[in-house]
């Protein structure tokens, strides 16, 4: 599903170049649930943003579902993001003046899906995350866990190939974190490929594979026995 | 098409509703601009119409000419020779200046300093200017006669009838309120004249007042023994003729007839209404132009205000726009939405301004209805309104481009990082 080869990325801060990714190679197969771990500043978000086409690498190749991702301009990147990728952010990033339903329907709006169909699909995914009754509520009326569920529903609505989650539980207490991880596991059980950036061990253990980043390279990449989140709830 | 999509509008309404105070402030800016524009240009138009109405009874292409004394010696004559226009000049002018449509010889007793005619009816007396006129005069300067009466006609001229048309004031001063003057006989310089009409006074530029009495030219010359003398000539040129040139030609011909030096600027006097009308008209047009400039400047200022506030709002919404782009909004979609917001706000404000402005114009109109102020029907011509709307759409688009560009110039990843 995802193949990256020899990925490099530097940031220039004033006169200094900060080499964040120093040759990353890794592949993700369809249906995997991968945790990307590493200490703060190790380049986890940078890697995920490149995979999410929100940022571009300086060097290296990136293939998504056998589709080479290169020469991206903003318009192309926006279309690919919309079609291939679903994002889950640490701070949820819901649009605060739109209802839960409207938030979930937004990716479909940019896919030019007709209104009625859009709302039906959005409703379906709201039900999937267990928040059908909250469809007309604004984000400010929801708890953190509920907001992240809405965000997950939104990420799923456009039926992307891959879900990219950057510290999805970073702003949640552990009980709520496990509930969110349970939802992510269920989605993965249905076959969706998911990458989760985290620096928390217990969250990483709920994935099927853990990739360790340090100083811009992968120092460890192993398959693990998945801990079911439902056992902790 | 983006504009016909209900969702596009929902997005726009969403962001407009979210920022209510911002929306209201911007709308007021443009509303004020278009309001000023509509009121000013409408008022200017009202003045323009008002002037035109004041002058509508006078043929715009009419002129007057009269004779004075020579100021240049010529053909053996000394300078200072008095010139007298004659009835035969009329025929010569008509053939030599083909642009003349109507020509009316006129003569008066009293209007220019001489002794007025003394007029008597019963116990009442008064002195008024007495005009000798031909019916053709009414083609040059409309003669509004009150119902029941008439102006001098050709039969009056041919039969030297002793009939007269009196002015409004003359009627008031000579006749009691309940007396119908038509058919009554008044004595003008001891000769009885039958009143055939009362003329409504119109201030049409030039001389004349509301006490004037008009009698047939032929009767006048017999009564006052003026022979073939003519006081002055009222002339109307054809509509497409240049009255200034006609004025020159007429004077040239008169100089020839009366053996006056072509260089003599003083011997023949003249004056044309077109010139004066053009001056007043120019004033009204200048006013219209001024209001256009002021109005458009105010509109521009208002639209720039919209751009400014949209720019602030785009900054405030950086994160939101970043999220939208992460979810698949292309730069052109983001840009389009912001420009549409700008155009929509501009248009809404514009329409409110037009309605409000028209309302104020209506009020001014009814307030000046019964007054002497030359102000009539102060409408803003539809093309002006459409033009203003068009300008607003164009400006709204152009101004919207700045915040729109700013919104997409920042990378989505940076936008998302923003707090
Ligand atoms: N836009 C940027 N400009 C400059 N430096 C950046 C930028 N984004 C990230 N960095 C730096 O790159 C390093 C890796 O950042 P990041 O990928 O966010 O780490 P992580 O998500 O693992 O905490 C950090 O040192 C961070 O300060
Ligand atoms: Mg990070």
Short mmCIF file of N, CA and C in Angstrom, two decimals, chain B residues 337-410:
data_model
loop_
_atom_site.label_atom_id
_atom_site.label_comp_id
_atom_site.label_asym_id
_atom_site.label_seq_id
_atom_site.Cartn_x
_atom_site.Cartn_y
_atom_site.Cartn_z
N UNK B 337 -14.16 30.69 -2.92
CA UNK B 337 -15.09 30.94 -1.82
C UNK B 337 -14.87 32.33 -1.23
N UNK B 338 -13.62 32.71 -1.06
CA UNK B 338 -13.34 34.02 -0.45
C UNK B 338 -13.76 35.14 -1.39
N UNK B 339 -13.50 34.96 -2.68
CA UNK B 339 -13.91 36.00 -3.63
C UNK B 339 -15.43 36.11 -3.66
N UNK B 340 -16.10 34.97 -3.66
CA UNK B 340 -17.57 35.01 -3.66
C UNK B 340 -18.09 35.70 -2.41
N UNK B 341 -17.44 35.43 -1.29
CA UNK B 341 -17.83 36.11 -0.06
C UNK B 341 -17.73 37.62 -0.24
N UNK B 342 -16.63 38.03 -0.82
CA UNK B 342 -16.39 39.46 -1.03
C UNK B 342 -17.46 40.05 -1.96
N UNK B 343 -17.69 39.37 -3.08
CA UNK B 343 -18.66 39.88 -4.04
C UNK B 343 -20.06 39.90 -3.43
N UNK B 344 -20.36 38.84 -2.71
CA UNK B 344 -21.69 38.72 -2.12
C UNK B 344 -21.93 39.85 -1.10
N UNK B 345 -20.95 40.05 -0.22
CA UNK B 345 -21.09 41.12 0.77
C UNK B 345 -21.23 42.47 0.07
N UNK B 346 -20.42 42.68 -0.97
CA UNK B 346 -20.47 43.94 -1.70
C UNK B 346 -21.85 44.15 -2.31
N UNK B 347 -22.36 43.10 -2.93
CA UNK B 347 -23.65 43.23 -3.62
C UNK B 347 -24.79 43.48 -2.64
N UNK B 348 -24.80 42.71 -1.57
CA UNK B 348 -25.85 42.89 -0.56
C UNK B 348 -25.84 44.33 -0.07
N UNK B 349 -24.64 44.79 0.28
CA UNK B 349 -24.50 46.16 0.76
C UNK B 349 -24.97 47.13 -0.32
N UNK B 350 -24.59 46.84 -1.56
CA UNK B 350 -24.96 47.72 -2.66
C UNK B 350 -26.46 47.81 -2.83
N UNK B 351 -27.13 46.68 -2.77
CA UNK B 351 -28.57 46.69 -2.99
C UNK B 351 -29.27 47.44 -1.86
N UNK B 352 -28.81 47.21 -0.63
CA UNK B 352 -29.38 47.96 0.50
C UNK B 352 -29.17 49.46 0.29
N UNK B 353 -27.97 49.82 -0.15
CA UNK B 353 -27.65 51.23 -0.37
C UNK B 353 -28.54 51.84 -1.43
N UNK B 354 -28.79 51.10 -2.50
CA UNK B 354 -29.63 51.61 -3.58
C UNK B 354 -31.05 51.84 -3.08
N UNK B 355 -31.55 50.86 -2.34
CA UNK B 355 -32.92 50.99 -1.82
C UNK B 355 -33.02 52.20 -0.89
N UNK B 356 -32.06 52.29 0.02
CA UNK B 356 -32.07 53.38 1.00
C UNK B 356 -31.93 54.73 0.29
N UNK B 357 -31.02 54.78 -0.69
CA UNK B 357 -30.79 56.02 -1.43
C UNK B 357 -32.04 56.45 -2.17
N UNK B 358 -32.70 55.50 -2.83
CA UNK B 358 -33.92 55.83 -3.58
C UNK B 358 -34.98 56.37 -2.64
N UNK B 359 -35.02 55.79 -1.45
CA UNK B 359 -35.99 56.20 -0.45
C UNK B 359 -35.75 57.67 -0.06
N UNK B 360 -34.51 58.00 0.20
CA UNK B 360 -34.17 59.38 0.56
C UNK B 360 -34.50 60.34 -0.59
N UNK B 361 -34.22 59.90 -1.82
CA UNK B 361 -34.53 60.75 -2.98
C UNK B 361 -36.02 61.03 -3.05
N UNK B 362 -36.82 60.02 -2.76
CA UNK B 362 -38.28 60.18 -2.78
C UNK B 362 -38.69 61.26 -1.78
N UNK B 363 -38.07 61.19 -0.59
CA UNK B 363 -38.40 62.16 0.44
C UNK B 363 -38.05 63.57 -0.02
N UNK B 364 -36.86 63.73 -0.57
CA UNK B 364 -36.45 65.07 -1.04
C UNK B 364 -37.41 65.55 -2.12
N UNK B 365 -37.80 64.62 -2.99
CA UNK B 365 -38.70 64.98 -4.08
C UNK B 365 -40.01 65.52 -3.55
N UNK B 366 -40.60 64.82 -2.59
CA UNK B 366 -41.90 65.28 -2.10
C UNK B 366 -41.73 66.57 -1.28
N UNK B 367 -40.56 66.76 -0.69
CA UNK B 367 -40.33 67.98 0.09
C UNK B 367 -40.20 69.20 -0.82
N UNK B 368 -39.71 69.01 -2.04
CA UNK B 368 -39.51 70.16 -2.93
C UNK B 368 -40.64 70.30 -3.94
N UNK B 369 -41.64 69.45 -3.80
CA UNK B 369 -42.74 69.40 -4.76
C UNK B 369 -43.41 70.77 -4.96
N UNK B 370 -43.73 71.43 -3.85
CA UNK B 370 -44.51 72.67 -3.90
C UNK B 370 -43.63 73.91 -3.82
N UNK B 371 -42.34 73.75 -3.99
CA UNK B 371 -41.46 74.91 -3.86
C UNK B 371 -40.97 75.37 -5.21
N UNK B 372 -40.21 76.47 -5.18
CA UNK B 372 -39.69 77.06 -6.41
C UNK B 372 -38.38 76.41 -6.85
N UNK B 373 -37.85 75.53 -5.98
CA UNK B 373 -36.56 74.92 -6.29
C UNK B 373 -36.68 74.08 -7.56
N UNK B 374 -35.82 74.34 -8.52
CA UNK B 374 -35.91 73.58 -9.78
C UNK B 374 -35.44 72.15 -9.56
N UNK B 375 -36.35 71.31 -9.15
CA UNK B 375 -35.97 69.95 -8.76
C UNK B 375 -37.12 69.04 -9.12
N UNK B 376 -36.92 68.19 -10.10
CA UNK B 376 -38.00 67.36 -10.60
C UNK B 376 -37.52 65.93 -10.78
N UNK B 377 -38.33 65.00 -10.33
CA UNK B 377 -38.13 63.60 -10.66
C UNK B 377 -36.68 63.13 -10.51
N UNK B 378 -36.19 63.14 -9.27
CA UNK B 378 -34.77 62.87 -9.07
C UNK B 378 -34.44 61.39 -9.14
N UNK B 379 -34.58 60.79 -10.30
CA UNK B 379 -34.28 59.37 -10.42
C UNK B 379 -32.85 59.20 -10.87
N UNK B 380 -32.28 58.09 -10.45
CA UNK B 380 -30.97 57.74 -10.96
C UNK B 380 -31.22 56.86 -12.17
N UNK B 381 -30.64 57.22 -13.31
CA UNK B 381 -30.89 56.42 -14.50
C UNK B 381 -30.48 54.97 -14.27
N UNK B 382 -31.31 54.06 -14.75
CA UNK B 382 -31.05 52.63 -14.56
C UNK B 382 -29.64 52.23 -14.98
N UNK B 383 -29.16 52.72 -16.13
CA UNK B 383 -27.79 52.32 -16.51
C UNK B 383 -26.76 52.71 -15.45
N UNK B 384 -26.98 53.82 -14.75
CA UNK B 384 -26.07 54.23 -13.69
C UNK B 384 -26.09 53.20 -12.56
N UNK B 385 -27.31 52.77 -12.23
CA UNK B 385 -27.44 51.81 -11.13
C UNK B 385 -26.77 50.50 -11.52
N UNK B 386 -27.07 50.05 -12.75
CA UNK B 386 -26.46 48.81 -13.21
C UNK B 386 -24.95 48.96 -13.28
N UNK B 387 -24.53 50.12 -13.77
CA UNK B 387 -23.10 50.40 -13.83
C UNK B 387 -22.47 50.32 -12.45
N UNK B 388 -23.17 50.91 -11.47
CA UNK B 388 -22.63 50.91 -10.11
C UNK B 388 -22.53 49.47 -9.59
N UNK B 389 -23.56 48.69 -9.84
CA UNK B 389 -23.54 47.29 -9.40
C UNK B 389 -22.39 46.54 -10.07
N UNK B 390 -22.24 46.83 -11.35
CA UNK B 390 -21.19 46.17 -12.12
C UNK B 390 -19.81 46.53 -11.53
N UNK B 391 -19.63 47.82 -11.30
CA UNK B 391 -18.36 48.27 -10.71
C UNK B 391 -18.12 47.56 -9.38
N UNK B 392 -19.22 47.43 -8.61
CA UNK B 392 -19.07 46.81 -7.31
C UNK B 392 -18.66 45.35 -7.42
N UNK B 393 -19.27 44.65 -8.39
CA UNK B 393 -18.91 43.24 -8.57
C UNK B 393 -17.45 43.13 -8.97
N UNK B 394 -17.05 43.98 -9.91
CA UNK B 394 -15.65 43.94 -10.37
C UNK B 394 -14.70 44.26 -9.22
N UNK B 395 -15.02 45.35 -8.50
CA UNK B 395 -14.16 45.74 -7.39
C UNK B 395 -14.15 44.68 -6.30
N UNK B 396 -15.34 44.14 -6.02
CA UNK B 396 -15.44 43.10 -5.00
C UNK B 396 -14.55 41.92 -5.36
N UNK B 397 -14.55 41.56 -6.65
CA UNK B 397 -13.71 40.45 -7.11
C UNK B 397 -12.24 40.80 -6.94
N UNK B 398 -11.88 42.00 -7.43
CA UNK B 398 -10.47 42.38 -7.39
C UNK B 398 -9.97 42.44 -5.95
N UNK B 399 -10.79 43.06 -5.09
CA UNK B 399 -10.38 43.21 -3.70
C UNK B 399 -10.34 41.85 -3.02
N UNK B 400 -11.32 40.99 -3.36
CA UNK B 400 -11.35 39.65 -2.77
C UNK B 400 -10.12 38.84 -3.15
N UNK B 401 -9.52 39.17 -4.29
CA UNK B 401 -8.33 38.44 -4.74
C UNK B 401 -7.20 38.50 -3.72
N UNK B 402 -7.10 39.64 -3.03
CA UNK B 402 -5.96 39.82 -2.11
C UNK B 402 -6.07 38.85 -0.93
N UNK B 403 -7.18 38.87 -0.18
CA UNK B 403 -7.28 37.88 0.91
C UNK B 403 -7.30 36.46 0.37
N UNK B 404 -7.89 36.25 -0.80
CA UNK B 404 -7.95 34.90 -1.37
C UNK B 404 -6.55 34.39 -1.63
N UNK B 405 -5.73 35.26 -2.19
CA UNK B 405 -4.36 34.86 -2.50
C UNK B 405 -3.59 34.59 -1.21
N UNK B 406 -3.84 35.46 -0.23
CA UNK B 406 -3.16 35.30 1.06
C UNK B 406 -3.56 33.95 1.69
N UNK B 407 -4.84 33.57 1.51
CA UNK B 407 -5.32 32.33 2.12
C UNK B 407 -4.63 31.11 1.53
N UNK B 408 -4.31 31.14 0.24
CA UNK B 408 -3.72 29.94 -0.37
C UNK B 408 -2.20 30.03 -0.45
N UNK B 409 -1.65 31.22 -0.14
CA UNK B 409 -0.20 31.35 -0.25
C UNK B 409 0.49 30.60 0.90
N UNK B 410 -0.24 30.41 1.99
CA UNK B 410 0.35 29.71 3.12
C UNK B 410 0.10 28.20 2.95
#
